[in-house]
Short mmCIF file of C-alpha atoms in Angstrom, two decimals:
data_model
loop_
_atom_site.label_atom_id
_atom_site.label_comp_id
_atom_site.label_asym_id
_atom_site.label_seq_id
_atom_site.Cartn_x
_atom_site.Cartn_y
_atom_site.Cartn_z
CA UNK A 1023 -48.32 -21.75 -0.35
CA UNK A 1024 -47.67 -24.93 -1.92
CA UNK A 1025 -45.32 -25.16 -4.78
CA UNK A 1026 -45.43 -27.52 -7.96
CA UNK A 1027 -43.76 -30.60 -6.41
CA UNK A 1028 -39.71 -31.70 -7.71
CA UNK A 1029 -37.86 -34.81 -8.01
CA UNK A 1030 -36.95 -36.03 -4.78
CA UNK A 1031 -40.04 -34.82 -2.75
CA UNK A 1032 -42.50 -37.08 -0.48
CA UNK A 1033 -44.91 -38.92 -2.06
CA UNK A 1034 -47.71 -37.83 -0.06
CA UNK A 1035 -46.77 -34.21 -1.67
CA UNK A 1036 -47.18 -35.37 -5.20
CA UNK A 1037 -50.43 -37.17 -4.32
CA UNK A 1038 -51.76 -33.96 -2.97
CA UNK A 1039 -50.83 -31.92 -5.97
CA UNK A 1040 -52.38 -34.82 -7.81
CA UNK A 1041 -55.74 -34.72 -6.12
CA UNK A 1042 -55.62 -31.02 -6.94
CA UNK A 1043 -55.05 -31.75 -10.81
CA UNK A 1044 -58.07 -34.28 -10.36
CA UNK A 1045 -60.38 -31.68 -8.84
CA UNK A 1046 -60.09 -29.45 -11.44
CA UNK A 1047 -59.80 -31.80 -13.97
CA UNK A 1048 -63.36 -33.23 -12.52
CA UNK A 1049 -64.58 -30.25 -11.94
CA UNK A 1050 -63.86 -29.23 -15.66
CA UNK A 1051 -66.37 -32.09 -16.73
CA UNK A 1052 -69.45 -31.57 -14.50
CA UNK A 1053 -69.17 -28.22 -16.52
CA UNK A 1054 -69.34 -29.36 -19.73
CA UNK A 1055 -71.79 -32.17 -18.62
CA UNK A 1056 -74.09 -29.22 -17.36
CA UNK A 1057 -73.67 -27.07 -20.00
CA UNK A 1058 -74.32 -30.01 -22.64
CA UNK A 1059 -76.98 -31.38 -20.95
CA UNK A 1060 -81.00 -30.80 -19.89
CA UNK A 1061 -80.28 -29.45 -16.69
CA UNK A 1062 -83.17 -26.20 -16.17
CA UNK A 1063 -81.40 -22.90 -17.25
CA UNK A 1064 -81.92 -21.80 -13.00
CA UNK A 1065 -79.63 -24.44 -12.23
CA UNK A 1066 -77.27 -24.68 -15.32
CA UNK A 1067 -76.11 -20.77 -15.57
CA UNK A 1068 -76.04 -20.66 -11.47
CA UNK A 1069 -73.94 -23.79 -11.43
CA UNK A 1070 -71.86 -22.70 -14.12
CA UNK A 1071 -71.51 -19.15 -12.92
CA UNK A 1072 -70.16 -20.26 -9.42
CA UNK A 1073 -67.83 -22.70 -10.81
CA UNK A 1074 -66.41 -19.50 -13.29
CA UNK A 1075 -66.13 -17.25 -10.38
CA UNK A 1076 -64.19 -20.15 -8.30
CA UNK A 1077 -62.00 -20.70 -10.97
CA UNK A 1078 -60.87 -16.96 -11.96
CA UNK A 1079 -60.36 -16.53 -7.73
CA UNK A 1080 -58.15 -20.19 -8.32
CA UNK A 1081 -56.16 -18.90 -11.09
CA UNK A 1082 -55.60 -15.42 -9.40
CA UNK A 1083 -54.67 -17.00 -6.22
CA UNK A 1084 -52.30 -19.03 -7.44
CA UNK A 1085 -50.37 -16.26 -8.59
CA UNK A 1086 -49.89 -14.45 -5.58
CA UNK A 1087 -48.93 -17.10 -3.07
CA UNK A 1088 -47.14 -14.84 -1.29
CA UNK A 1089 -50.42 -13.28 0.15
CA UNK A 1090 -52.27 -15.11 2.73
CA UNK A 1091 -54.97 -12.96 3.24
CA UNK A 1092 -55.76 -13.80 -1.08
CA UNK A 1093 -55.48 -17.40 0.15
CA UNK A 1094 -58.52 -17.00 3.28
CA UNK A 1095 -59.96 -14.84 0.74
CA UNK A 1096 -60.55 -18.10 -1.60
CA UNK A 1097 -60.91 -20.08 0.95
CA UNK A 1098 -64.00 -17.83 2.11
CA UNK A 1099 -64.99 -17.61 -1.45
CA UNK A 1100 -64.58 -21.97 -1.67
CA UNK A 1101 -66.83 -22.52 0.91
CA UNK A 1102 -69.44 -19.47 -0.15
CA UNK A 1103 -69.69 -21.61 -3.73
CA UNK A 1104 -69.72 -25.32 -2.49
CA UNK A 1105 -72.42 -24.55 -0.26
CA UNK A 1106 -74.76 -22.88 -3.17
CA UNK A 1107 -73.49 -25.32 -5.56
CA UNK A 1108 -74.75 -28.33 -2.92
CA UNK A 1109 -77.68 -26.14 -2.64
CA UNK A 1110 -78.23 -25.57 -6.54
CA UNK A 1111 -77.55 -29.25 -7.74
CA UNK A 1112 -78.39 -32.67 -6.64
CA UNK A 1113 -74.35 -34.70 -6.49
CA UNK A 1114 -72.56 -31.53 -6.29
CA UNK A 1115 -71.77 -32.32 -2.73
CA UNK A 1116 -68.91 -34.34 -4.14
CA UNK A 1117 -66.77 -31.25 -4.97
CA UNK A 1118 -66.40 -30.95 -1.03
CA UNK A 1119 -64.56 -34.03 -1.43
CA UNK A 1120 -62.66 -32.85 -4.24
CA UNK A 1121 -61.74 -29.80 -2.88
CA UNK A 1122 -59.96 -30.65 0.43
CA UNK A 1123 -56.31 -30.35 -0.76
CA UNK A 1124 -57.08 -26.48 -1.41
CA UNK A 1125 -58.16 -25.86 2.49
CA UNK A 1126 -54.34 -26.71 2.87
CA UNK A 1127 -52.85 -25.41 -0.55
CA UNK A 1128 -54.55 -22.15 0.54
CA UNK A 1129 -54.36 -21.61 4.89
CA UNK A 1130 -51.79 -20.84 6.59
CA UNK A 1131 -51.33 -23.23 8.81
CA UNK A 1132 -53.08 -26.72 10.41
CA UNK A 1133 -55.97 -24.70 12.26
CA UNK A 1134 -56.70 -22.50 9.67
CA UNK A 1135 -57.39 -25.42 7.49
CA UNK A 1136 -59.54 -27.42 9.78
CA UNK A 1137 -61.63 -24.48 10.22
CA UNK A 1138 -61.90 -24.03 6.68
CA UNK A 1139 -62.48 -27.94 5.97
CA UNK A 1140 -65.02 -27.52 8.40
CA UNK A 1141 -66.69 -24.53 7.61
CA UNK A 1142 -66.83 -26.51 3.95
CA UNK A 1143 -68.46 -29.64 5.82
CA UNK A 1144 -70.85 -27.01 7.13
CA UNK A 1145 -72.05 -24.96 3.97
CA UNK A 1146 -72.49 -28.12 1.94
CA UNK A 1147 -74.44 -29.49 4.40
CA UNK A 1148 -76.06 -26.28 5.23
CA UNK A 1149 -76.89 -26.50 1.26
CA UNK A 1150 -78.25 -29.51 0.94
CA UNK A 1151 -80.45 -29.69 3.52
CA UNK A 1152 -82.06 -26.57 1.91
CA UNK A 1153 -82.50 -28.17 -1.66
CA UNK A 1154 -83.85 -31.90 0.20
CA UNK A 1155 -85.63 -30.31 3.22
CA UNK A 1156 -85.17 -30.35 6.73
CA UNK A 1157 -85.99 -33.77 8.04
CA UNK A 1158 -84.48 -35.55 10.83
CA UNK A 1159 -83.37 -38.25 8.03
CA UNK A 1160 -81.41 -36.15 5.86
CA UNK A 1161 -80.08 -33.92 8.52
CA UNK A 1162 -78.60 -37.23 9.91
CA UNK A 1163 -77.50 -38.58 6.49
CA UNK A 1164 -75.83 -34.94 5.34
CA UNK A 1165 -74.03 -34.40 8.38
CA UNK A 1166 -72.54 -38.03 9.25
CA UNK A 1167 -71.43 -37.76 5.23
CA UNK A 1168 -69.97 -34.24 5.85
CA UNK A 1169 -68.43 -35.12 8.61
CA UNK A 1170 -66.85 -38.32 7.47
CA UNK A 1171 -64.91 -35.90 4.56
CA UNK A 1172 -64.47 -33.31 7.14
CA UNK A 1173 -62.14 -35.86 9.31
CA UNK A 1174 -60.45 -36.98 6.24
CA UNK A 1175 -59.33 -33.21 5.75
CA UNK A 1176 -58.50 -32.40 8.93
CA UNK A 1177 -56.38 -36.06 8.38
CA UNK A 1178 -54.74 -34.30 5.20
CA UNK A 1179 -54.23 -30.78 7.04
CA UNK A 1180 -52.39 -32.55 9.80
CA UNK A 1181 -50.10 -34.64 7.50
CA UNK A 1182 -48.82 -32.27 4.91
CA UNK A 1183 -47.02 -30.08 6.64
CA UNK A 1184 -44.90 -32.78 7.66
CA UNK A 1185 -44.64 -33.58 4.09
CA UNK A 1186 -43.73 -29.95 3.53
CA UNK A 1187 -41.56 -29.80 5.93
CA UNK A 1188 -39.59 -32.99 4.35
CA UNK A 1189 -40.00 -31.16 0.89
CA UNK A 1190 -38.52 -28.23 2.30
CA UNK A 1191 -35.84 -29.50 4.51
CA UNK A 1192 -34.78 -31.62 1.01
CA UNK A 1193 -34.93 -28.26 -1.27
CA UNK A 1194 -32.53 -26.76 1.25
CA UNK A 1195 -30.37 -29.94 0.78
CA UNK A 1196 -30.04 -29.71 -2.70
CA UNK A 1197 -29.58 -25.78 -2.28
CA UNK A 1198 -26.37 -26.50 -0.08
CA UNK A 1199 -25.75 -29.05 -2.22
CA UNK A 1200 -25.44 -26.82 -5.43
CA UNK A 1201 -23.54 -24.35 -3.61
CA UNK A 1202 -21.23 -27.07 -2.31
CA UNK A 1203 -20.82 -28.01 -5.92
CA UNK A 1204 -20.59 -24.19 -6.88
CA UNK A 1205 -17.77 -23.08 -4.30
CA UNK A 1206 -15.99 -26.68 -5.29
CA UNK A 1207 -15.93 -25.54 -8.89
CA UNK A 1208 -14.56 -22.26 -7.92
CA UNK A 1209 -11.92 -23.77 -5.72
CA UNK A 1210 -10.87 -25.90 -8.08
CA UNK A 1211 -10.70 -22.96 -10.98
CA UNK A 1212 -8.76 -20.81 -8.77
CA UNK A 1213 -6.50 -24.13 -7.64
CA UNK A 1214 -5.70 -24.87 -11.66
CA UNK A 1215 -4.97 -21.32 -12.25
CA UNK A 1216 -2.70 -21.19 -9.27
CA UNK A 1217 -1.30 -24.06 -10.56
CA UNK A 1218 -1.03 -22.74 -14.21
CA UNK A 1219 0.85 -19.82 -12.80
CA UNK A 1220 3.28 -22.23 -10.81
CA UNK A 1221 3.93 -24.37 -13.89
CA UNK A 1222 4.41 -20.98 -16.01
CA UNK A 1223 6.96 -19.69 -13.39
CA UNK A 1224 8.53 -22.60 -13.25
CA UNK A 1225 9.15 -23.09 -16.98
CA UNK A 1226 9.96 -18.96 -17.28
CA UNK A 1227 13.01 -19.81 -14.34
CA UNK A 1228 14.06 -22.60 -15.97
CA UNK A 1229 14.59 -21.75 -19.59
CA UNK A 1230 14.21 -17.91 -20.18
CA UNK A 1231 15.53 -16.53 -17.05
CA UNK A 1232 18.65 -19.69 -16.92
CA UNK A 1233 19.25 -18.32 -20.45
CA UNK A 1234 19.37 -14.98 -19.77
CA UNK A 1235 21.54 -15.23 -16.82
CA UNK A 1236 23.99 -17.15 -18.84
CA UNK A 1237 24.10 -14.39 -21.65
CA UNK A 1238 24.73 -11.94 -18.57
CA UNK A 1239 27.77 -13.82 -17.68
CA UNK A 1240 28.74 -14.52 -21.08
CA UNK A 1241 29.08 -11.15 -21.90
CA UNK A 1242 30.38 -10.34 -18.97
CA UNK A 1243 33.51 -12.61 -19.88
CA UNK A 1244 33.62 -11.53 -23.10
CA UNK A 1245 33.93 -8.36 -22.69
CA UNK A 1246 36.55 -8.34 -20.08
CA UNK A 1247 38.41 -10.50 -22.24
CA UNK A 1248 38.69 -8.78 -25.50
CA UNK A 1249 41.62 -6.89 -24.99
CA UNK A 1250 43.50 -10.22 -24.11
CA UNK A 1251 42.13 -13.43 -25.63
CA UNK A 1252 40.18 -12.14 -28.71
CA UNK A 1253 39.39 -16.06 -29.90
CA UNK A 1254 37.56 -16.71 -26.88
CA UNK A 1255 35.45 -14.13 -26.43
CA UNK A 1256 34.56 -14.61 -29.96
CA UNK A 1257 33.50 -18.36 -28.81
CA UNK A 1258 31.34 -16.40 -25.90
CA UNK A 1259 29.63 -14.80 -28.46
CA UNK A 1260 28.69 -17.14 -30.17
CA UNK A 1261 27.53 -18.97 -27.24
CA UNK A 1262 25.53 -15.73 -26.46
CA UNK A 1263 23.91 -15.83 -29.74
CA UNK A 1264 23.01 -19.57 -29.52
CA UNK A 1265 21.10 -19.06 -25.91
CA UNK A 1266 19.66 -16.06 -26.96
CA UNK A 1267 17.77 -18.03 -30.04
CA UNK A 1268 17.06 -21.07 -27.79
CA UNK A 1269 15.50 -18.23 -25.26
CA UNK A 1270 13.52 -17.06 -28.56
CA UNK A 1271 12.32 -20.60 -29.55
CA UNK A 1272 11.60 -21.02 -25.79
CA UNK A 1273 9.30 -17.98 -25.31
CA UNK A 1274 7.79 -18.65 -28.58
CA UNK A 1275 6.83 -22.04 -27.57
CA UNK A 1276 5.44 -19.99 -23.68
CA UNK A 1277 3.41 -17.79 -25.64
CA UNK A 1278 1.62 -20.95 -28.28
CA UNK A 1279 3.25 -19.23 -31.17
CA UNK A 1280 5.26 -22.20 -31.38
CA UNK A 1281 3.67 -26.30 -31.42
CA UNK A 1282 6.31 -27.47 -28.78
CA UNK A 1283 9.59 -27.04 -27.50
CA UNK A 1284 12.46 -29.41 -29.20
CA UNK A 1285 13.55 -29.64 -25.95
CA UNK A 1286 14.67 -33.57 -24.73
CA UNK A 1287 13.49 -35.16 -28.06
CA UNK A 1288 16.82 -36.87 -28.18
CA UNK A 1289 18.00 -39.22 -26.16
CA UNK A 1290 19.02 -38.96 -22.58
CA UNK A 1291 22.22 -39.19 -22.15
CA UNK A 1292 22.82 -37.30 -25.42
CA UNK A 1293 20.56 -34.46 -24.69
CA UNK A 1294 22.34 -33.98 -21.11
CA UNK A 1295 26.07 -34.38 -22.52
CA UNK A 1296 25.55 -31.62 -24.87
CA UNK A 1297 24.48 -29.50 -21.80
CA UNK A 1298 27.15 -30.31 -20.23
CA UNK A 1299 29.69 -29.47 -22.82
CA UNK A 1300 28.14 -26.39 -22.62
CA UNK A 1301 28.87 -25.50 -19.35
CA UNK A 1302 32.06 -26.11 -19.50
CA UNK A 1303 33.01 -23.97 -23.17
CA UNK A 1304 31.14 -21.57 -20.45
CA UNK A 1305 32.80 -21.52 -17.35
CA UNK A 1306 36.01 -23.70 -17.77
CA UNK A 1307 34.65 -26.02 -14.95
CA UNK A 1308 35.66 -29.77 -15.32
CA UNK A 1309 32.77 -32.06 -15.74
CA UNK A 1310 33.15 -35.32 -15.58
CA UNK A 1311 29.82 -37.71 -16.66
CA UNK A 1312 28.68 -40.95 -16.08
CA UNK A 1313 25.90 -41.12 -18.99
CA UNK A 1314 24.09 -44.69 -19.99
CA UNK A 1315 21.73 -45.06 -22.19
CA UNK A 1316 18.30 -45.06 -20.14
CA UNK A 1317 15.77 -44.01 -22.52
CA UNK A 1318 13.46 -47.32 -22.72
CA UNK A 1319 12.78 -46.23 -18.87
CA UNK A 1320 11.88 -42.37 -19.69
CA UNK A 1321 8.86 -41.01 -21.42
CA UNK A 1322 9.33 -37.23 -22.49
CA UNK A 1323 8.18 -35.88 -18.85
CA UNK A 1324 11.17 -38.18 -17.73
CA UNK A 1325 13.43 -36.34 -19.78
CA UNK A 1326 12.58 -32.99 -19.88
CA UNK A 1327 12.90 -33.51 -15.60
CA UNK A 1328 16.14 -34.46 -15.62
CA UNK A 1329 17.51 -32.00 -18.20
CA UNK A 1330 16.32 -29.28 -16.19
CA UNK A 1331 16.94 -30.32 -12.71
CA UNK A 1332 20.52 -30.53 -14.83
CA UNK A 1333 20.59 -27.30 -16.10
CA UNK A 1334 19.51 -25.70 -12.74
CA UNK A 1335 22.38 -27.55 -10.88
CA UNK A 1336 24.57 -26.61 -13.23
CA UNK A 1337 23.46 -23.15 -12.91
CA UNK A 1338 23.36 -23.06 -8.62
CA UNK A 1339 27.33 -24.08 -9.32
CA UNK A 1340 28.15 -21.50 -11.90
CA UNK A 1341 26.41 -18.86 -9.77
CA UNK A 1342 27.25 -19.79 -6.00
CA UNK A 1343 29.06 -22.82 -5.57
CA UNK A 1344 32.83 -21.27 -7.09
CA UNK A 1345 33.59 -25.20 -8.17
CA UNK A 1346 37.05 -26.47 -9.97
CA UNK A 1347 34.69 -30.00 -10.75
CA UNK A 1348 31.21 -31.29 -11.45
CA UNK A 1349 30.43 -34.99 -11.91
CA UNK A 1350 27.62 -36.41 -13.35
CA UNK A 1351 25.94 -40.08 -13.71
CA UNK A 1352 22.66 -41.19 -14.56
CA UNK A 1353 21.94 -44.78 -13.74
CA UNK A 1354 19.39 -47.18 -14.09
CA UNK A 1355 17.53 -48.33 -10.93
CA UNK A 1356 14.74 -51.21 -10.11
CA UNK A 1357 12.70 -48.75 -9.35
CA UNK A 1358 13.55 -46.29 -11.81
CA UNK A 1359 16.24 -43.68 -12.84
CA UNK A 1360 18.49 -41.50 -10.95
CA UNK A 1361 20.32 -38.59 -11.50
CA UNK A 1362 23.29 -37.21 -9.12
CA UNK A 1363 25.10 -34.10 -9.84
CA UNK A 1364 27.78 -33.16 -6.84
CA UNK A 1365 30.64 -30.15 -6.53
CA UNK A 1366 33.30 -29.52 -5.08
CA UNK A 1367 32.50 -25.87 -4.64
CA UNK A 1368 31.72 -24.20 -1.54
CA UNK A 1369 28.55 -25.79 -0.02
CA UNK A 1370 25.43 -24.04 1.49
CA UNK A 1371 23.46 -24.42 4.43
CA UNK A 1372 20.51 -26.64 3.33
CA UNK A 1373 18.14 -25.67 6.48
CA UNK A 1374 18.25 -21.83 5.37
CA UNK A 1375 18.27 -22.09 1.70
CA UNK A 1376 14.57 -22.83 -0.32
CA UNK A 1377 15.39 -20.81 -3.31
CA UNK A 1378 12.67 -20.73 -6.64
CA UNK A 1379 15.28 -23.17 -8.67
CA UNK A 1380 15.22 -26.09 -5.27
CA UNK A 1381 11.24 -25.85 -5.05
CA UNK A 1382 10.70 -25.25 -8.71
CA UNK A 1383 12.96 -28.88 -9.34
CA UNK A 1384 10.95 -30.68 -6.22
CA UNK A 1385 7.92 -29.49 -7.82
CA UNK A 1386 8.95 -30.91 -11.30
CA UNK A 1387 10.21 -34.26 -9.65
CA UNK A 1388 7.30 -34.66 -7.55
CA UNK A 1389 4.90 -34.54 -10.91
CA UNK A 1390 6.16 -37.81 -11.89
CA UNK A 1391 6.30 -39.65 -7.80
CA UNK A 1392 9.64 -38.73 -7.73
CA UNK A 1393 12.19 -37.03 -4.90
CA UNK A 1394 14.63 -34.64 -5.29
CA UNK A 1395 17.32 -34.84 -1.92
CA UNK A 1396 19.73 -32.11 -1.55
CA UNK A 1397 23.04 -32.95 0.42
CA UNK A 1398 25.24 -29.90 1.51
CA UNK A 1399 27.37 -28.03 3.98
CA UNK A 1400 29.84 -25.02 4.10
CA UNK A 1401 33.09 -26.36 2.80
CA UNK A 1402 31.89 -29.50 1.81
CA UNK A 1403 30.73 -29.50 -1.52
CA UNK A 1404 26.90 -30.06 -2.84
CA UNK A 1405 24.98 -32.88 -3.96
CA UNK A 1406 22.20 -33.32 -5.68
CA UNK A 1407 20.46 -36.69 -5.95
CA UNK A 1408 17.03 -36.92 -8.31
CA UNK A 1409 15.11 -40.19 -8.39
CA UNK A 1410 12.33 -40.61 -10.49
CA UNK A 1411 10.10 -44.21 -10.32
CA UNK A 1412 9.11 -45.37 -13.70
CA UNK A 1413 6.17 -47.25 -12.32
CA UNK A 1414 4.37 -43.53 -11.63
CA UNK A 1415 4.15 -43.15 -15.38
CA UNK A 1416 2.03 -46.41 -16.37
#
């Protein structure tokens, strides 16, 4: 059954729903015409009677296109009423003409509309020999005109469903399409979330659980060394409480019951000396620091990347590396900045080591086109080299 036609579909497809619209639409005004005007009441209620009863059978039709035998059942019906109308009325042999789209709206297929196109060519002929009589003139004259229509139908019947097959191969098109677009969407949904997750991780490891595991070994320290050196466990207190309200601000700020975190809204250098300083009130290690002013080549992204791919370095020596020193410089580059932190500690095997903190800082790093390269080997000390282009930010 054919379907109201969409954007996109052949041309010849709209122009038959169009000629349908026009049949009707003519159809429609030979009504009113008849009922207005002085046709004899015989003809008048008889013409206007069949064209009622094809009409209802149209409209019902129409909604059930799912049943063919409804559609031969108009079709019957279609070619029952053009052959009394042709028969009732002189010029109603036209609606033959304007009818032909519906032997292929209605069949089933090619034959079964150029049987019923022809059957139609038949009826109205059929009908309007009986109203004009039977003479060799207008038997001639009736059937060369039916069967001029009659080939243009059987024309349309064998066209259309190569239209129809166009309109449908398109309509499955645009069905793949959408659910190209629909699985796309969902990909990409389930990618940002994945991605949410990472960046949540990432910024849990870095500040809450860093901060936490200093506390541990805060207390740790302090505890063991109350009995003996009361002053500095009092100092490891105190160093407890301050990471344990930077944790708070921190996990405020996770949550959104916080604007942002005041983390790196200094400058550079300052914001990673005061780390550093840390770390060694912490652990005793001896840091030393190479720390120039850089900031007219870092944004805040810039910043906040190199304080923690700091602070995680910092924390791989405290817990693994067993260090006496830690040095530090950040330098300018053309391309960029760089940031190298290297121990003298024990060293790691870099082929069998991918911890969270190593992927969590080459994730970070690689947000802004930069590379994080880590140099190590048992014995021989680690070092950690971050270089971050500034040209990846503009």
């Amino acid at each position: 059954m054919l379907q109201r036609p969409q954007r996109g579909d052949p041309f010849w497809f709209w122009m038959l729903h169009g000629w349908v619209v026009l049949s009707w639409t003519v159809i429609g005004l030979l009504a009113l015409i008849t009922l207005l005007g002085s046709t004899p009441p015989p003809q008048k209620y008889g013409s206007l009677a069949l064209l009622a009863v094809l009409a209802t059978a149209y409209a019902y039709a129409r909604r059930r296109p799912d049943a063919e035998r409804i559609g031969h059942g108009y079709l019957a019906l279609l070619v029952v009423v053009l052959g009394a109308l042709a028969g009732l009325r002189d010029g109603f042999g036209v609606l033959y003409a304007l009818a032909l789209p519906q032997f292929v709206v209605f069949a089933s297929g090619v034959r079964s509309a150029v049987v019923g196109s022809g059957l139609g060519a038949v009826a109205i002929t059929v009908g309007g020999l009986s109203r004009e009589g039977w003479t060799d003139a207008d038997i001639t004259a009736n059937t060369l005109s039916s069967l001029a229509v009659c080939g243009v139908s059987v024309a349309i019947a064998t066209l259309t469903p190569r239209a129809l097959e166009i309109r449908d191969e398109r309509g499955r098109l645009r069905t793949r399409l959408a659910d190209t677009e629909a699985e796309l969407a969902e990909a990409q949904k389930r990618q940002g979330a994945a991605e949410e997750r990472e960046r949540m991780a990432r910024d849990i490891h870095d500040t809450l659980a860093q901060g936490f595991a200093s506390i541990i070994v805060l207390a740790e320290a302090a505890r063991s060394g109350l009995d003996r050196d009361v002053e500095l466990s009092a100092r490891q207190l105190q160093s407890i409480e301050q990471t344990a309200r930077e944790n708070l601000t921190e996990a405020r700020v996770l949550v959104g019951a916080a604007p942002s975190s005041s983390v790196a809204t200094g400058s550079v250098a300052a914001t990673i000396r005061r780390t550093l300083d840390r770390f060694t009130e912490d652990t005793g290690i001896t840091v030393t620091a190479e720390l120039p002013d850089v900031d007219r080549d870092c944004d805040r992204p810039t910043r906040i990347a190199l304080l923690r791919c700091t602070q995680e370095s910092l924390a791989n020596v405290r817990k693994h590396a067993a260090a006496g020193t830690v040095g530090v410089v950040l330098a300018r580059t053309p391309d960029g900045v760089e940031l190298e932190i290297t121990d003298d500690g024990r060293g790691f095997d870099t082929g069998s080591s991918s911890g969270f903190g190593l992927n969590g800082m080459r994730g970070r790093v690689a947000e802004l086109g930069g590379a994080l390269d880590v140099t190590s080997s048992p014995g021989d000390g680690t070092r950690v080299l971050v270089a971050i282009p500034t040209n990846a930010q503009e």
